[in-house]
PDB file of C-alpha atoms and ligand atoms in Angstrom:
ATOM      1  CA  MET A1116      13.254  25.447  11.409  1.00 49.00           C
ATOM      2  CA  GLU A1117      12.616  27.741   8.027  1.00 49.00           C
ATOM      3  CA  ASN A1118      16.042  27.781   6.517  1.00 66.00           C
ATOM      4  CA  ARG A1119      16.140  23.746   6.433  1.00 80.00           C
ATOM      5  CA  PRO A1120      15.575  21.019   3.206  1.00 83.00           C
ATOM      6  CA  PRO A1121      12.215  19.107   2.310  1.00 87.00           C
ATOM      7  CA  LEU A1122      12.989  15.855   2.962  1.00 94.00           C
ATOM      8  CA  HIS A1123      11.231  12.959   2.096  1.00 96.00           C
ATOM      9  CA  ILE A1124      11.912   9.966   2.722  1.00 97.00           C
ATOM     10  CA  VAL A1125      10.148   5.780   2.770  1.00 98.00           C
ATOM     11  CA  ILE A1126      12.033   3.915   5.055  1.00 97.00           C
ATOM     12  CA  PHE A1127      11.137   0.360   4.782  1.00 97.00           C
ATOM     13  CA  GLY A1128      12.741  -2.814   7.152  1.00 97.00           C
ATOM     14  CA  ARG A1129      10.985  -5.736   8.749  1.00 95.00           C
ATOM     15  CA  PRO A1130       8.765  -6.182  10.615  1.00 90.00           C
ATOM     16  CA  GLY A1131      10.788  -6.173  14.766  1.00 88.00           C
ATOM     17  CA  SER A1132      13.748  -4.286  12.247  1.00 93.00           C
ATOM     18  CA  GLY A1133      13.045  -1.168  14.907  1.00 89.00           C
ATOM     19  CA  LYS A1134      12.501   1.113  11.711  1.00 91.00           C
ATOM     20  CA  SER A1135       9.095   1.923  13.324  1.00 87.00           C
ATOM     21  CA  SER A1136      10.920   3.323  16.915  1.00 86.00           C
ATOM     22  CA  LEU A1137      13.748   5.154  14.431  1.00 93.00           C
ATOM     23  CA  ALA A1138      11.705   6.922  12.222  1.00 92.00           C
ATOM     24  CA  GLU A1139      10.050   8.274  15.399  1.00 90.00           C
ATOM     25  CA  ARG A1140      13.099   9.380  16.519  1.00 93.00           C
ATOM     26  CA  LEU A1141      13.976  10.336  13.462  1.00 93.00           C
ATOM     27  CA  GLY A1142      10.774  12.108  12.907  1.00 92.00           C
ATOM     28  CA  GLU A1143      11.142  13.977  16.645  1.00 92.00           C
ATOM     29  CA  ALA A1144      14.682  15.250  15.925  1.00 94.00           C
ATOM     30  CA  HIS A1145      14.609  16.518  12.595  1.00 94.00           C
ATOM     31  CA  GLY A1146      10.345  17.992  12.252  1.00 93.00           C
ATOM     32  CA  PHE A1147       9.036  15.283  10.148  1.00 94.00           C
ATOM     33  CA  ALA A1148       5.600  15.072   9.781  1.00 93.00           C
ATOM     34  CA  MET A1149       4.785  10.576   9.691  1.00 92.00           C
ATOM     35  CA  ILE A1150       2.694   8.861   7.835  1.00 94.00           C
ATOM     36  CA  ARG A1151       2.516   5.099   8.941  1.00 94.00           C
ATOM     37  CA  THR A1152       0.067   3.136   6.740  1.00 94.00           C
ATOM     38  CA  GLY A1153       0.206   0.418  10.056  1.00 92.00           C
ATOM     39  CA  GLU A1154      -1.182   3.296  12.154  1.00 91.00           C
ATOM     40  CA  LEU A1155      -4.030   5.085  10.053  1.00 92.00           C
ATOM     41  CA  LEU A1156      -5.346   0.969   9.489  1.00 93.00           C
ATOM     42  CA  ARG A1157      -4.970   0.481  13.379  1.00 90.00           C
ATOM     43  CA  GLU A1158      -6.824   4.558  13.945  1.00 90.00           C
ATOM     44  CA  ALA A1159      -9.520   3.073  11.606  1.00 91.00           C
ATOM     45  CA  VAL A1160     -10.183  -0.414  13.400  1.00 92.00           C
ATOM     46  CA  ARG A1161     -10.037   1.754  16.831  1.00 91.00           C
ATOM     47  CA  ARG A1162     -12.662   3.659  15.176  1.00 91.00           C
ATOM     48  CA  GLY A1163     -15.045   0.765  14.119  1.00 91.00           C
ATOM     49  CA  ASP A1164     -16.205   2.330  11.161  1.00 88.00           C
ATOM     50  CA  ALA A1165     -17.102   0.401   7.928  1.00 89.00           C
ATOM     51  CA  LEU A1166     -13.002   0.905   6.746  1.00 90.00           C
ATOM     52  CA  GLY A1167     -11.945  -0.811  10.235  1.00 91.00           C
ATOM     53  CA  THR A1168     -14.437  -3.307  10.533  1.00 91.00           C
ATOM     54  CA  GLN A1169     -12.858  -4.428   6.809  1.00 91.00           C
ATOM     55  CA  ILE A1170      -9.255  -5.057   8.116  1.00 93.00           C
ATOM     56  CA  GLU A1171      -9.861  -5.863  11.757  1.00 94.00           C
ATOM     57  CA  GLU A1172      -8.707  -9.715  10.951  1.00 92.00           C
ATOM     58  CA  LEU A1173      -6.334  -8.929   8.294  1.00 92.00           C
ATOM     59  CA  LEU A1174      -4.498  -6.865  10.814  1.00 91.00           C
ATOM     60  CA  ALA A1175      -5.022  -9.330  13.665  1.00 88.00           C
ATOM     61  CA  ALA A1176      -3.755 -11.944  11.231  1.00 88.00           C
ATOM     62  CA  GLY A1177      -0.416 -10.736   9.965  1.00 87.00           C
ATOM     63  CA  ARG A1178      -1.963 -10.341   6.501  1.00 91.00           C
ATOM     64  CA  LEU A1179      -1.740  -6.686   4.280  1.00 94.00           C
ATOM     65  CA  VAL A1180      -4.572  -4.870   3.700  1.00 96.00           C
ATOM     66  CA  PRO A1181      -6.077  -4.329   0.374  1.00 96.00           C
ATOM     67  CA  ASP A1182      -3.886  -1.662  -1.879  1.00 96.00           C
ATOM     68  CA  ASP A1183      -7.505   0.038  -3.092  1.00 94.00           C
ATOM     69  CA  LEU A1184      -8.109   0.478   1.292  1.00 94.00           C
ATOM     70  CA  VAL A1185      -4.490   1.589   1.457  1.00 95.00           C
ATOM     71  CA  GLY A1186      -4.856   3.821  -0.851  1.00 93.00           C
ATOM     72  CA  GLU A1187      -8.456   5.066   0.767  1.00 90.00           C
ATOM     73  CA  VAL A1188      -6.552   5.662   3.551  1.00 90.00           C
ATOM     74  CA  LEU A1189      -3.828   8.119   2.205  1.00 91.00           C
ATOM     75  CA  ALA A1190      -6.529   9.868   0.464  1.00 88.00           C
ATOM     76  CA  TRP A1191      -7.583  10.905   3.412  1.00 85.00           C
ATOM     77  CA  ASN A1192      -4.110  12.282   5.072  1.00 83.00           C
ATOM     78  CA  LEU A1193      -3.948  14.537   2.214  1.00 84.00           C
ATOM     79  CA  SER A1194      -3.046  17.249   4.380  1.00 85.00           C
ATOM     80  CA  VAL A1195      -0.850  16.228   6.265  1.00 86.00           C
ATOM     81  CA  LEU A1196       1.530  14.668   2.623  1.00 86.00           C
ATOM     82  CA  ARG A1197       1.455  18.364   1.372  1.00 87.00           C
ATOM     83  CA  ARG A1198       4.466  19.200   4.695  1.00 89.00           C
ATOM     84  CA  ASP A1199       7.814  19.511   3.879  1.00 90.00           C
ATOM     85  CA  ARG A1200       9.316  17.027   5.795  1.00 94.00           C
ATOM     86  CA  LEU A1201       7.490  13.116   5.508  1.00 95.00           C
ATOM     87  CA  LEU A1202       8.787   9.765   6.875  1.00 95.00           C
ATOM     88  CA  PHE A1203       6.853   7.066   5.106  1.00 96.00           C
ATOM     89  CA  ASP A1204       7.014   3.774   7.167  1.00 95.00           C
ATOM     90  CA  GLY A1205       5.282   0.898   6.561  1.00 93.00           C
ATOM     91  CA  PHE A1206       3.682   2.104   2.593  1.00 97.00           C
ATOM     92  CA  PRO A1207       5.168   1.112   0.323  1.00 98.00           C
ATOM     93  CA  ARG A1208       4.075  -2.143   0.834  1.00 97.00           C
ATOM     94  CA  THR A1209       3.665  -4.402  -2.042  1.00 98.00           C
ATOM     95  CA  ILE A1210       4.049  -4.145  -6.019  1.00 98.00           C
ATOM     96  CA  GLY A1211       0.970  -2.577  -6.544  1.00 97.00           C
ATOM     97  CA  GLN A1212       1.556   0.219  -4.271  1.00 98.00           C
ATOM     98  CA  ILE A1213       4.686   1.282  -6.420  1.00 98.00           C
ATOM     99  CA  PRO A1214       2.561   3.436  -8.820  1.00 96.00           C
ATOM    100  CA  LEU A1215      -0.145   4.203  -5.771  1.00 96.00           C
ATOM    101  CA  LEU A1216       3.358   6.610  -4.218  1.00 96.00           C
ATOM    102  CA  ARG A1217       4.053   7.898  -8.121  1.00 96.00           C
ATOM    103  CA  ARG A1218       0.371   9.133  -8.727  1.00 94.00           C
ATOM    104  CA  LEU A1219       1.085  10.875  -4.403  1.00 93.00           C
ATOM    105  CA  GLU A1220       4.611  12.773  -5.617  1.00 94.00           C
ATOM    106  CA  GLU A1221       2.588  14.132  -8.342  1.00 94.00           C
ATOM    107  CA  LEU A1222      -0.764  15.385  -6.840  1.00 91.00           C
ATOM    108  CA  VAL A1223       1.232  16.540  -3.752  1.00 90.00           C
ATOM    109  CA  ASP A1224       4.144  18.037  -6.129  1.00 91.00           C
ATOM    110  CA  PHE A1225       6.805  16.123  -3.962  1.00 93.00           C
ATOM    111  CA  ARG A1226       9.167  13.660  -4.423  1.00 95.00           C
ATOM    112  CA  VAL A1227      11.412  10.359  -2.274  1.00 97.00           C
ATOM    113  CA  ASP A1228      14.902  11.656  -1.602  1.00 97.00           C
ATOM    114  CA  TYR A1229      15.680   8.556  -0.520  1.00 97.00           C
ATOM    115  CA  TYR A1230      14.169   4.835  -0.209  1.00 98.00           C
ATOM    116  CA  VAL A1231      16.059   3.678   3.155  1.00 98.00           C
ATOM    117  CA  GLU A1232      16.254  -0.261   4.074  1.00 98.00           C
ATOM    118  CA  ILE A1233      16.618  -0.973   7.458  1.00 97.00           C
ATOM    119  CA  ALA A1234      18.699  -4.021   7.251  1.00 97.00           C
ATOM    120  CA  VAL A1235      18.078  -7.135  10.297  1.00 96.00           C
ATOM    121  CA  SER A1236      18.073 -11.149   9.708  1.00 94.00           C
ATOM    122  CA  ALA A1237      14.107 -12.688  10.879  1.00 91.00           C
ATOM    123  CA  ALA A1238      16.093 -13.852  13.720  1.00 90.00           C
ATOM    124  CA  GLU A1239      17.143 -10.963  14.816  1.00 91.00           C
ATOM    125  CA  ALA A1240      13.485  -9.513  13.985  1.00 92.00           C
ATOM    126  CA  VAL A1241      11.324 -11.822  15.744  1.00 89.00           C
ATOM    127  CA  ALA A1242      13.712 -12.208  18.696  1.00 84.00           C
ATOM    128  CA  ARG A1243      12.647  -7.847  18.883  1.00 84.00           C
ATOM    129  CA  MET A1244       9.210  -8.579  18.199  1.00 87.00           C
ATOM    130  CA  GLU A1245       8.345 -10.893  20.940  1.00 89.00           C
ATOM    131  CA  GLY A1246       9.566  -7.973  23.671  1.00 89.00           C
ATOM    132  CA  ARG A1247       7.551  -5.186  21.543  1.00 88.00           C
ATOM    133  CA  ARG A1248       4.575  -3.356  23.855  1.00 92.00           C
ATOM    134  CA  VAL A1249       3.303  -0.373  22.680  1.00 92.00           C
ATOM    135  CA  CYS A1250       0.842   2.084  24.451  1.00 94.00           C
ATOM    136  CA  PRO A1251      -3.131   2.140  22.276  1.00 91.00           C
ATOM    137  CA  SER A1252      -3.222   5.440  23.152  1.00 92.00           C
ATOM    138  CA  CYS A1253      -0.592   7.602  21.663  1.00 90.00           C
ATOM    139  CA  GLY A1254       1.178   4.630  19.661  1.00 85.00           C
ATOM    140  CA  ALA A1255       4.317   4.867  21.216  1.00 88.00           C
ATOM    141  CA  THR A1256       7.134   1.795  21.153  1.00 84.00           C
ATOM    142  CA  TYR A1257       9.093   0.587  23.666  1.00 88.00           C
ATOM    143  CA  HIS A1258      10.986  -2.989  24.606  1.00 87.00           C
ATOM    144  CA  VAL A1259      10.797  -5.002  27.951  1.00 90.00           C
ATOM    145  CA  ARG A1260      14.900  -4.858  28.146  1.00 86.00           C
ATOM    146  CA  LYS A1261      16.136  -3.050  25.548  1.00 79.00           C
ATOM    147  CA  ASN A1262      14.024   0.305  25.282  1.00 85.00           C
ATOM    148  CA  PRO A1263      11.367  -0.412  28.129  1.00 93.00           C
ATOM    149  CA  PRO A1264       9.587   2.981  29.113  1.00 96.00           C
ATOM    150  CA  ALA A1265      10.637   4.398  32.635  1.00 97.00           C
ATOM    151  CA  ALA A1266       7.688   3.081  34.533  1.00 96.00           C
ATOM    152  CA  GLU A1267       7.790  -0.918  33.774  1.00 96.00           C
ATOM    153  CA  GLY A1268       4.522  -1.528  31.273  1.00 96.00           C
ATOM    154  CA  ILE A1269       3.683   1.760  31.177  1.00 97.00           C
ATOM    155  CA  CYS A1270       3.914   4.853  28.421  1.00 97.00           C
ATOM    156  CA  ASP A1271       6.780   7.785  29.467  1.00 96.00           C
ATOM    157  CA  LYS A1272       4.578   9.955  27.392  1.00 95.00           C
ATOM    158  CA  ASP A1273       0.770   9.383  28.825  1.00 96.00           C
ATOM    159  CA  GLY A1274       1.184   7.157  31.744  1.00 97.00           C
ATOM    160  CA  THR A1275      -1.449   4.716  29.580  1.00 97.00           C
ATOM    161  CA  ALA A1276      -0.762   0.832  30.104  1.00 97.00           C
ATOM    162  CA  LEU A1277       1.398  -0.550  27.883  1.00 97.00           C
ATOM    163  CA  VAL A1278      -0.078  -3.345  25.321  1.00 94.00           C
ATOM    164  CA  ARG A1279       1.242  -6.706  23.298  1.00 91.00           C
ATOM    165  CA  ARG A1280      -0.324  -5.378  19.805  1.00 82.00           C
ATOM    166  CA  ALA A1281      -1.842  -8.480  18.381  1.00 79.00           C
ATOM    167  CA  ASP A1282      -0.619  -9.235  16.179  1.00 78.00           C
ATOM    168  CA  ASP A1283       2.727  -9.600  17.532  1.00 83.00           C
ATOM    169  CA  ALA A1284       1.175 -12.727  18.932  1.00 85.00           C
ATOM    170  CA  PRO A1285       3.713 -15.206  18.902  1.00 83.00           C
ATOM    171  CA  ASP A1286       1.552 -17.577  16.014  1.00 83.00           C
ATOM    172  CA  VAL A1287       1.645 -14.370  13.867  1.00 87.00           C
ATOM    173  CA  LEU A1288       5.193 -13.087  13.808  1.00 88.00           C
ATOM    174  CA  GLY A1289       6.356 -15.879  11.192  1.00 89.00           C
ATOM    175  CA  VAL A1290       3.195 -15.023   8.617  1.00 90.00           C
ATOM    176  CA  ARG A1291       4.410 -11.396   8.695  1.00 90.00           C
ATOM    177  CA  GLN A1292       7.944 -12.598   8.571  1.00 93.00           C
ATOM    178  CA  GLN A1293       6.927 -14.724   5.448  1.00 94.00           C
ATOM    179  CA  VAL A1294       4.666 -11.773   3.824  1.00 94.00           C
ATOM    180  CA  TYR A1295       7.396  -8.790   4.712  1.00 96.00           C
ATOM    181  CA  GLU A1296       9.745 -11.577   2.676  1.00 96.00           C
ATOM    182  CA  THR A1297       7.035 -12.341  -0.338  1.00 97.00           C
ATOM    183  CA  GLN A1298       5.226  -9.621  -0.794  1.00 97.00           C
ATOM    184  CA  THR A1299       7.933  -5.766   0.386  1.00 97.00           C
ATOM    185  CA  GLY A1300      11.207  -7.301  -0.438  1.00 97.00           C
ATOM    186  CA  PRO A1301      10.337  -7.428  -4.309  1.00 98.00           C
ATOM    187  CA  VAL A1302       9.644  -3.523  -3.842  1.00 98.00           C
ATOM    188  CA  VAL A1303      13.190  -2.499  -1.390  1.00 98.00           C
ATOM    189  CA  GLU A1304      14.817  -4.646  -4.439  1.00 98.00           C
ATOM    190  CA  TYR A1305      12.686  -2.348  -6.975  1.00 98.00           C
ATOM    191  CA  TYR A1306      13.912   0.638  -5.806  1.00 98.00           C
ATOM    192  CA  ARG A1307      17.274  -0.852  -4.807  1.00 98.00           C
ATOM    193  CA  THR A1308      17.971  -1.277  -8.711  1.00 98.00           C
ATOM    194  CA  ALA A1309      16.341   1.306 -10.388  1.00 97.00           C
ATOM    195  CA  LEU A1310      16.523   3.944  -7.861  1.00 97.00           C
ATOM    196  CA  PRO A1311      20.395   3.231  -6.950  1.00 97.00           C
ATOM    197  CA  ASP A1312      21.693   7.099  -6.127  1.00 97.00           C
ATOM    198  CA  ARG A1313      17.984   6.921  -3.865  1.00 97.00           C
ATOM    199  CA  PHE A1314      18.808   4.406  -1.923  1.00 98.00           C
ATOM    200  CA  LEU A1315      19.914   3.885   1.171  1.00 98.00           C
ATOM    201  CA  ARG A1316      20.564  -0.072   3.128  1.00 98.00           C
ATOM    202  CA  ILE A1317      22.208   0.845   7.010  1.00 97.00           C
ATOM    203  CA  ASP A1318      22.889  -1.979   9.148  1.00 97.00           C
ATOM    204  CA  GLY A1319      20.090  -2.805  11.805  1.00 96.00           C
ATOM    205  CA  GLU A1320      21.747  -4.944  14.293  1.00 94.00           C
ATOM    206  CA  GLN A1321      23.363  -2.679  15.775  1.00 93.00           C
ATOM    207  CA  SER A1322      22.561  -1.041  19.066  1.00 90.00           C
ATOM    208  CA  PHE A1323      19.425   1.628  18.582  1.00 89.00           C
ATOM    209  CA  GLU A1324      21.785   4.019  18.970  1.00 93.00           C
ATOM    210  CA  ALA A1325      24.126   3.038  16.233  1.00 96.00           C
ATOM    211  CA  VAL A1326      21.172   2.178  13.402  1.00 96.00           C
ATOM    212  CA  SER A1327      20.118   6.064  14.420  1.00 96.00           C
ATOM    213  CA  ALA A1328      23.131   7.881  14.189  1.00 96.00           C
ATOM    214  CA  ASP A1329      24.015   6.042  10.669  1.00 97.00           C
ATOM    215  CA  LEU A1330      20.855   6.792   9.650  1.00 96.00           C
ATOM    216  CA  GLU A1331      21.127  10.543  10.847  1.00 95.00           C
ATOM    217  CA  ARG A1332      24.640  10.265   8.352  1.00 96.00           C
ATOM    218  CA  ALA A1333      23.205   8.797   5.539  1.00 96.00           C
ATOM    219  CA  LEU A1334      20.726  11.153   5.197  1.00 95.00           C
ATOM    220  CA  GLY A1335      23.175  13.820   5.883  1.00 93.00           C
ATOM    221  CA  LEU A1336      20.859  15.219   9.124  1.00 92.00           C
ATOM    222  CA  ALA A1337      23.736  14.344  11.625  1.00 83.00           C
ATOM    223  CA  SER A1338      25.058  17.610  13.407  1.00 74.00           C
TER     224      SER A1338
HETATM  225  P1  AMP B 679       2.667  -2.261  10.456  1.00 89.98           P
HETATM  226  O1  AMP B 679       2.775  -1.155  12.210  1.00 89.98           O
HETATM  227  O2  AMP B 679       3.613  -1.157   9.949  1.00 89.98           O
HETATM  228  O3  AMP B 679       3.485  -3.230  10.888  1.00 89.98           O
HETATM  229  O4  AMP B 679       1.501  -2.433  10.047  1.00 89.98           O
HETATM  230  C1  AMP B 679       0.721  -3.053  10.897  1.00 89.98           C
HETATM  231  C2  AMP B 679       0.106  -3.785   9.748  1.00 89.98           C
HETATM  232  O5  AMP B 679      -1.622  -3.109   9.250  1.00 89.98           O
HETATM  233  C3  AMP B 679       0.030  -4.663   8.503  1.00 89.98           C
HETATM  234  O6  AMP B 679       0.390  -5.491   9.002  1.00 89.98           O
HETATM  235  C4  AMP B 679      -1.027  -4.961   7.406  1.00 89.98           C
HETATM  236  O7  AMP B 679      -1.670  -5.563   7.738  1.00 89.98           O
HETATM  237  C5  AMP B 679      -1.568  -3.480   7.406  1.00 89.98           C
HETATM  238  N1  AMP B 679      -0.923  -1.892   6.720  1.00 89.98           N
HETATM  239  C6  AMP B 679      -0.001  -1.510   7.036  1.00 89.98           C
HETATM  240  N2  AMP B 679       0.600  -1.429   6.139  1.00 89.98           N
HETATM  241  C7  AMP B 679       0.182  -1.441   5.088  1.00 89.98           C
HETATM  242  C8  AMP B 679       0.681  -1.508   4.257  1.00 89.98           C
HETATM  243  N3  AMP B 679       1.186  -0.526   3.317  1.00 89.98           N
HETATM  244  N4  AMP B 679      -0.517  -2.430   2.461  1.00 89.98           N
HETATM  245  C9  AMP B 679      -1.420  -3.345   3.230  1.00 89.98           C
HETATM  246  N5  AMP B 679      -1.141  -3.250   4.655  1.00 89.98           N
HETATM  247  C10 AMP B 679      -0.503  -2.421   5.501  1.00 89.98           C
END
């Protein structure tokens, strides 16, 4: 563990691309600290503090939270950002958040090594989201067919009853895909063209195991 090289990764993918499950797997296998802005924002909603109350409706509607509030939540977590292996899941998500990441790199003194896109079609992503279930207690994600828990409807890690996320409701799925295309698509395109040597695109339409293996290989982490 001590001799492992530092590694900082940003992972992109449509809602339903599997990016969070892949990030979770990578994090557990290779010791990444995770920065998941979606999870940090949902925590604020669960706490019911001023920020949580302000953003609750946006999250439930599948809309993005304003950049300055995302910056605030990240600033609360600066100590995590000092870890030697970091994985950003769900950030940056708008063109306005690109300078925010740059400021964090300067402030905490790290550099993102790879920007990774998990590429899947909109149709495949929607099909996956329909079956997604999450643990409201620890945030672990499952899929009713593709990645089921050992006991139906129960989290493997802590035994909590799994739920469907409010923003996975059928009427919100389409909005989230559209938000990804219009707001985050340009961010992915920016890194692909500005930093081609650090940009990786992984075919996300294969099985979870195959995507996971491709991701590890591309990052030089395959054993
Ligand atoms: P996720 O768990 O990454 O799908 O995020 C869930 C929700 O949190 C999104 O639909 C947004 O409402 C909000 N969110 C997460 N990350 C960001 C971000 N970087 N910028 C703006 N909103 C975000």
